[in-house]
XYZ file of C-alpha atoms in Angstrom:
488
model
C 187.096 104.872 91.774
C 189.691 102.473 90.355
C 189.532 100.484 93.565
C 185.733 100.389 93.362
C 185.877 99.261 89.734
C 187.782 96.104 90.801
C 184.776 95.014 92.871
C 182.085 96.408 90.579
C 183.152 94.642 87.378
C 183.941 91.374 89.018
C 180.505 89.820 89.030
C 179.474 90.807 85.453
C 182.732 89.990 83.848
C 182.880 86.486 85.296
C 179.321 85.494 84.561
C 179.812 85.651 80.756
C 182.776 83.117 80.913
C 181.013 80.391 82.931
C 180.654 78.072 79.904
C 184.358 78.375 79.121
C 185.375 77.861 82.707
C 183.131 74.814 83.193
C 184.331 73.412 79.852
C 187.987 73.713 80.946
C 187.842 72.859 84.655
C 184.575 70.897 84.942
C 182.504 71.115 88.082
C 179.114 72.224 86.497
C 177.218 71.022 89.612
C 179.051 73.526 91.975
C 179.902 76.477 89.526
C 177.280 78.630 91.237
C 179.671 78.837 94.215
C 181.902 81.038 91.949
C 179.406 83.836 92.801
C 177.914 82.542 96.092
C 181.442 82.144 97.652
C 182.448 85.619 96.622
C 179.179 87.156 97.865
C 179.558 85.339 101.209
C 183.093 86.592 101.727
C 182.241 90.192 100.796
C 179.122 90.332 102.975
C 180.383 88.795 106.200
C 183.589 90.857 106.214
C 181.941 94.186 105.810
C 181.356 94.844 109.519
C 184.867 93.680 110.333
C 186.524 96.066 107.860
C 184.249 98.903 108.972
C 185.489 98.617 112.552
C 189.083 98.145 111.580
C 188.947 101.350 109.406
C 187.556 103.290 112.432
C 190.351 101.891 114.663
C 193.409 102.044 112.349
C 192.377 104.421 109.563
C 190.922 103.948 106.089
C 194.180 103.903 104.155
C 195.745 100.669 105.583
C 192.433 98.853 105.306
C 192.012 99.931 101.649
C 195.577 98.990 100.747
C 195.129 95.610 102.434
C 191.869 95.030 100.502
C 193.389 95.832 97.161
C 196.375 93.639 97.787
C 194.166 90.697 98.885
C 191.874 91.131 95.955
C 194.894 91.126 93.525
C 196.346 87.999 95.213
C 192.973 86.345 94.805
C 192.780 87.370 91.108
C 196.212 85.950 90.403
C 195.345 82.672 92.108
C 192.081 82.461 90.214
C 193.985 82.745 86.996
C 196.253 79.868 88.041
C 193.371 77.665 89.328
C 193.747 73.971 88.220
C 190.229 72.778 89.033
C 186.779 74.144 90.082
C 187.413 73.564 93.768
C 190.596 75.692 93.692
C 188.858 78.442 91.641
C 185.952 78.703 94.241
C 188.543 78.837 97.025
C 190.445 81.588 95.376
C 187.203 83.477 94.569
C 186.607 83.500 98.325
C 190.053 85.092 98.734
C 189.021 87.779 96.186
C 185.772 88.305 98.210
C 187.799 88.919 101.370
C 189.507 91.775 99.537
C 186.247 92.855 97.903
C 184.649 93.499 101.354
C 187.390 95.983 102.187
C 186.992 97.738 98.827
C 183.229 98.209 98.972
C 182.911 99.534 102.528
C 186.199 101.570 102.808
C 185.715 103.443 99.463
C 182.218 104.616 100.495
C 183.633 105.730 103.825
C 186.617 107.610 102.270
C 184.214 109.440 100.032
C 182.436 110.825 103.072
C 185.704 111.687 104.767
C 187.106 113.546 101.733
C 184.034 115.733 100.895
C 181.825 117.953 103.011
C 178.110 117.430 103.021
C 177.354 119.761 100.148
C 179.879 118.000 97.782
C 179.062 114.332 98.658
C 176.338 113.871 96.036
C 178.896 114.642 93.335
C 181.425 112.094 94.393
C 178.811 109.529 95.188
C 177.278 110.019 91.776
C 180.772 109.362 90.288
C 181.041 106.174 92.319
C 177.637 105.154 90.930
C 178.888 105.673 87.359
C 181.552 103.071 88.143
C 178.856 100.516 88.841
C 176.815 101.641 85.850
C 179.813 101.376 83.516
C 180.796 97.972 84.975
C 177.270 96.741 84.344
C 177.497 97.531 80.663
C 181.228 96.878 80.035
C 181.591 93.767 82.179
C 179.641 91.371 79.956
C 181.227 92.757 76.840
C 184.809 92.525 78.033
C 184.152 89.107 79.611
C 182.658 87.719 76.427
C 185.462 89.055 74.348
C 188.204 87.649 76.577
C 186.454 84.296 76.954
C 185.702 83.992 73.234
C 188.917 85.265 71.686
C 191.577 84.833 74.338
C 191.263 82.699 77.488
C 189.045 82.906 80.634
C 192.013 83.309 82.753
C 192.567 86.828 81.387
C 189.273 87.828 83.072
C 191.180 87.669 86.376
C 194.604 88.781 85.063
C 193.034 92.028 83.722
C 192.532 93.082 87.403
C 196.306 93.153 88.075
C 197.222 96.327 86.143
C 194.077 98.198 87.216
C 194.589 97.257 90.815
C 198.327 98.097 90.698
C 197.481 101.538 89.465
C 194.844 102.003 92.160
C 197.272 100.814 94.800
C 199.998 103.304 93.621
C 197.572 106.170 93.635
C 196.189 105.408 97.087
C 199.726 104.947 98.599
C 201.055 108.184 96.956
C 198.054 110.608 97.247
C 195.744 109.618 100.094
C 196.976 111.354 103.249
C 194.807 111.033 106.333
C 195.208 113.716 108.931
C 196.856 112.825 112.218
C 194.315 111.695 114.759
C 194.728 112.005 118.429
C 196.450 108.841 119.747
C 194.254 106.760 122.058
C 195.332 106.687 125.693
C 195.133 102.851 125.596
C 196.224 100.484 122.960
C 193.356 99.629 120.596
C 191.893 96.214 121.241
C 190.568 94.163 118.350
C 187.477 92.126 119.023
C 188.705 89.013 117.335
C 186.051 86.799 119.096
C 183.293 89.089 117.805
C 184.757 89.199 114.345
C 184.901 85.387 114.211
C 181.335 85.152 115.549
C 180.020 87.636 112.944
C 181.931 85.780 110.220
C 180.595 82.409 111.240
C 176.997 83.607 111.723
C 176.944 85.350 108.356
C 178.430 82.397 106.527
C 175.927 79.957 107.853
C 172.911 82.141 107.289
C 173.916 83.232 103.794
C 174.830 79.627 102.850
C 171.333 78.533 103.955
C 169.691 81.396 101.930
C 171.851 80.951 98.794
C 171.744 77.107 98.661
C 168.270 76.434 99.987
C 166.021 75.339 97.153
C 168.987 74.878 94.941
C 171.428 72.341 96.484
C 168.756 70.918 98.744
C 164.981 71.486 99.389
C 163.932 74.123 101.787
C 162.100 71.659 104.001
C 165.138 69.476 104.505
C 167.652 68.564 107.194
C 170.439 70.762 105.719
C 168.147 73.878 105.621
C 166.829 73.369 109.109
C 170.310 72.605 110.426
C 171.897 75.697 108.924
C 169.199 78.054 110.061
C 169.158 76.642 113.616
C 172.961 76.938 113.795
C 173.019 80.413 112.366
C 170.301 81.407 115.023
C 172.372 79.966 117.813
C 175.520 81.689 116.559
C 173.567 84.988 116.236
C 172.572 84.719 119.975
C 176.219 83.881 120.869
C 177.417 86.944 118.791
C 175.109 89.253 120.710
C 176.509 87.948 123.998
C 180.128 88.409 122.793
C 179.472 91.915 121.422
C 177.833 93.092 124.682
C 180.870 92.069 126.682
C 183.522 93.318 124.180
C 185.370 96.530 125.009
C 185.437 97.530 121.260
C 182.747 95.358 119.584
C 182.799 94.742 115.813
C 179.047 95.544 115.695
C 178.423 97.957 118.560
C 174.972 98.347 120.032
C 174.605 101.955 119.132
C 174.222 100.907 115.440
C 170.665 99.719 116.370
C 169.944 102.012 119.288
C 170.141 105.207 117.190
C 166.946 105.707 115.264
C 168.571 107.278 112.192
C 171.093 104.394 111.599
C 168.593 101.659 112.492
C 165.960 103.065 110.111
C 168.428 103.500 107.245
C 169.747 99.926 107.832
C 166.236 98.459 107.665
C 165.230 100.606 104.641
C 168.334 99.735 102.653
C 167.915 96.068 103.652
C 164.427 96.252 102.149
C 165.943 97.937 99.008
C 168.393 95.021 98.686
C 165.368 92.723 98.783
C 163.515 94.471 96.000
C 166.680 94.784 93.774
C 166.487 91.039 93.250
C 163.465 91.400 90.984
C 165.186 93.398 88.252
C 168.748 92.075 88.572
C 167.912 88.314 88.922
C 164.566 87.802 87.138
C 164.321 90.495 84.421
C 166.972 88.873 82.187
C 165.069 85.581 82.374
C 161.866 87.452 81.505
C 163.451 89.216 78.591
C 164.871 86.029 77.147
C 162.028 83.627 77.887
C 158.951 85.827 77.387
C 160.156 88.507 74.942
C 162.452 86.146 73.033
C 165.516 88.384 73.290
C 169.104 87.276 73.070
C 171.436 87.494 76.115
C 172.960 90.909 74.972
C 169.590 92.490 74.258
C 168.254 91.155 77.621
C 171.249 92.660 79.367
C 170.484 96.053 77.737
C 166.954 95.993 79.070
C 168.299 95.751 82.467
C 171.326 98.111 82.037
C 169.126 101.167 81.328
C 168.439 101.197 85.053
C 172.166 101.981 85.525
C 171.907 104.903 83.256
C 169.224 106.848 85.130
C 170.394 105.912 88.641
C 173.600 108.035 88.647
C 171.832 110.953 87.099
C 169.124 110.939 89.676
C 171.598 110.467 92.516
C 173.630 113.446 91.318
C 170.671 115.722 91.291
C 169.267 114.405 94.664
C 171.097 117.130 96.666
C 168.784 119.782 95.103
C 165.862 117.961 96.646
C 167.237 116.888 100.121
C 168.859 120.279 100.726
C 165.328 121.720 100.518
C 163.117 119.083 102.117
C 165.570 116.830 104.060
C 167.009 113.403 103.631
C 164.006 111.485 105.008
C 161.323 113.051 102.844
C 163.500 112.791 99.675
C 164.078 109.064 100.320
C 160.251 108.607 100.968
C 159.488 110.332 97.575
C 162.061 108.107 95.773
C 160.772 104.828 97.299
C 157.060 105.820 96.730
C 157.870 106.368 93.125
C 159.761 102.948 93.020
C 156.682 101.260 94.620
C 154.426 102.615 91.791
C 156.909 101.549 89.097
C 157.174 98.113 90.556
C 153.367 97.706 90.585
C 153.197 98.841 86.997
C 155.331 95.861 85.795
C 152.539 93.267 86.168
C 150.309 95.517 84.031
C 152.550 95.168 80.956
C 150.852 93.331 78.106
C 151.820 89.833 77.074
C 154.246 89.344 75.365
C 154.791 93.076 74.944
C 157.594 94.981 73.379
C 161.209 95.223 74.733
C 160.931 99.075 75.205
C 158.134 98.583 77.807
C 160.230 96.761 80.558
C 163.090 98.991 79.515
C 161.086 102.120 80.326
C 160.072 100.480 83.660
C 163.729 99.954 84.479
C 164.691 103.495 83.455
C 162.057 104.935 85.887
C 163.056 102.504 88.609
C 166.695 103.533 88.492
C 165.698 107.182 88.680
C 163.496 106.441 91.726
C 166.130 104.358 93.501
C 168.848 106.937 92.925
C 166.621 109.468 94.740
C 166.149 106.962 97.547
C 169.530 105.416 98.184
C 172.038 108.267 97.966
C 170.200 110.680 100.439
C 170.119 107.899 102.964
C 173.804 106.986 102.624
C 174.968 110.579 102.601
C 172.548 111.455 105.409
C 173.481 108.628 107.781
C 177.232 109.247 107.164
C 176.699 112.874 108.074
C 175.238 111.902 111.542
C 178.457 110.367 112.816
C 182.065 111.561 113.252
C 185.171 110.132 111.728
C 185.588 107.443 114.494
C 182.172 105.964 113.837
C 181.808 106.443 110.068
C 183.432 103.219 108.916
C 181.247 101.072 111.236
C 178.109 102.981 110.227
C 178.832 102.744 106.504
C 179.586 99.024 106.823
C 176.422 98.294 108.685
C 174.371 99.947 105.982
C 176.079 97.991 103.140
C 175.891 94.793 105.257
C 172.144 95.093 105.620
C 171.711 95.785 101.856
C 173.790 92.718 100.982
C 171.830 90.467 103.385
C 168.618 91.888 101.990
C 169.754 90.801 98.439
C 170.509 87.289 99.749
C 167.131 86.992 101.453
C 165.406 88.318 98.337
C 167.110 85.778 96.119
C 165.906 82.990 98.370
C 162.323 84.181 98.922
C 161.611 85.408 95.413
C 163.238 82.295 93.871
C 160.769 80.179 95.875
C 157.889 82.391 94.832
C 158.768 82.278 91.115
C 159.295 78.497 91.103
C 156.101 77.969 93.045
C 154.008 80.004 90.595
C 155.659 78.382 87.641
C 154.964 74.849 88.987
C 151.361 75.738 89.686
C 150.729 77.098 86.222
C 152.316 74.078 84.562
C 150.605 71.500 86.803
C 147.946 70.614 84.255
C 149.966 71.488 81.215
C 148.815 69.724 77.953
C 152.392 68.893 77.002
C 154.169 66.302 79.150
C 157.726 66.866 80.497
C 157.616 70.607 80.828
C 160.174 72.010 83.237
C 159.079 73.399 86.622
C 161.836 75.761 87.588
C 163.193 78.971 85.897
C 166.643 77.632 85.035
C 165.225 74.617 83.294
C 162.725 76.854 81.479
C 165.510 79.005 80.026
C 167.416 75.918 78.764
C 164.246 74.428 77.253
C 163.223 77.626 75.385
C 166.772 77.806 73.875
C 165.815 74.759 71.736
C 162.790 75.838 69.699
C 162.177 72.334 68.302
C 161.868 70.728 71.712
C 158.289 71.854 72.260
C 155.160 72.384 70.292
C 153.881 75.992 69.700
C 151.127 75.588 72.250
C 153.494 74.211 74.881
C 156.003 76.955 74.240
C 153.275 79.620 74.528
C 152.091 78.117 77.871
C 155.627 78.002 79.125
C 156.215 81.698 78.277
C 152.992 82.678 79.966
C 153.935 80.744 83.078
C 157.277 82.544 83.234
C 155.458 85.870 82.681
C 153.057 85.123 85.613
C 156.054 84.019 87.829
C 158.009 87.226 87.198
C 154.879 89.329 87.731
C 154.496 87.722 91.131
C 158.137 88.542 91.978
C 157.576 92.231 91.056
C 154.537 92.282 93.351
C 156.720 90.933 96.078
C 159.320 93.522 95.313
C 156.668 96.235 95.659
C 155.946 94.707 99.179
C 159.612 95.163 100.038
C 159.328 98.798 98.870
C 156.407 99.221 101.265
C 158.532 97.828 104.009
C 161.317 100.371 103.247
C 158.693 103.114 103.403
C 157.337 101.819 106.702
C 160.881 101.858 108.244
C 161.390 105.498 107.185
C 157.926 106.751 108.255
C 157.849 104.987 111.605
C 161.493 104.884 112.744
C 163.441 107.722 110.979
C 163.530 111.124 112.624
C 162.080 113.991 110.526
C 165.486 115.592 110.325
C 168.758 113.801 110.456
C 171.107 115.037 113.319
C 173.892 116.171 110.910
C 177.376 116.717 112.407
C 179.734 119.227 110.706
C 183.420 118.425 110.912
C 186.125 121.089 110.554
C 187.943 121.151 107.296
C 191.394 120.374 108.844
C 190.100 117.048 109.931
C 189.598 115.875 106.333
C 192.143 113.839 104.338
């Protein structure tokens, strides 16, 4: 849990200090890469670390991930300009990829099926606590100390986690392979390059350059070519990083697609709800963050209680019920009155967290229970990888939808000079005297319509997740029971 906390708190604690970082180091035009670079590194390394943990064990991979994350944190604290800070954030991300995937895999190794909801719920509380505490701690450190402490604070937490893992995690001896394990370095490099180009195209498209431009077309074409090359390399490899059975087995393939769709829909609350709360409801940043954070309160509770449902009706049906409820909740958001009261979207988020807790945990526990130790790291990494890619695709698609709706609503606006993208809208509304009352109201209504369309798109992603489970997932997951002496 301490290792997971390093990765969980990272995004929220850094975001609050961006003004201080930019004021000290400059580089406002590229500061978004502080988050994009980290996300890229985490996502593209997940499959690699999953395979390495199946080959060499979880403990050495987790130790390497913690060490790499702490080295990156120390370097970030010593950064002398924005370019150096972005590079060191990528180093942090290389460690973060090992933390996210390996901790989830170890949780499945440590606990039998009936106890996994309890430990997974505890891991969920780490993310929930980080979502609330990260902005507060980051704001305090940036306001009353120095932004560099945001990275230095990782060192004692990571050192304690490292000591506990080294001292107390003992994996049982596994049968030694008859031949020396072969690492598919060519496949790892191909996966890394493909993921980097694809995620760069998705993250920067419509931001750093227009979607219909040479950079976008070039990156998408290059990522498609590299994806084809990756398939060829992985088919020929003796121990591929992403083995073909990940997609040939119905259970794993359906869970991958369903959680990819969940990553897609998660963009609506995490990215667009704070903008809605500030621009439409007129809340401050802290209050807007609270509207979102209530989702993290109901999610762990629902996840912890999900075993009482899936033990009776099965993993698939439990997840279908959870995502069906999420679909209804997402469709309810556009029905909220304008401008409405803060408790209304907060209630929506509370219900959404409960629905998604009932959806995600049974799928992760279920899919981990269908494979043995030697395949669990790869399986877990593939699930998390698909969820991360879904989030990147969702940010790109829904960002284009929101800005398109906003521009259409403001096309014939009575006041000249109104902004036509969400970032500019938020900055404009921070200065009440910049616009007339009528123009401000029209701007708020345009944001309301844009976010409503995003939530309708998120409901479409929920429908895709349901389709994957109904069509592809078997009625009952083929659970494997491991003997107790094989557990760490």
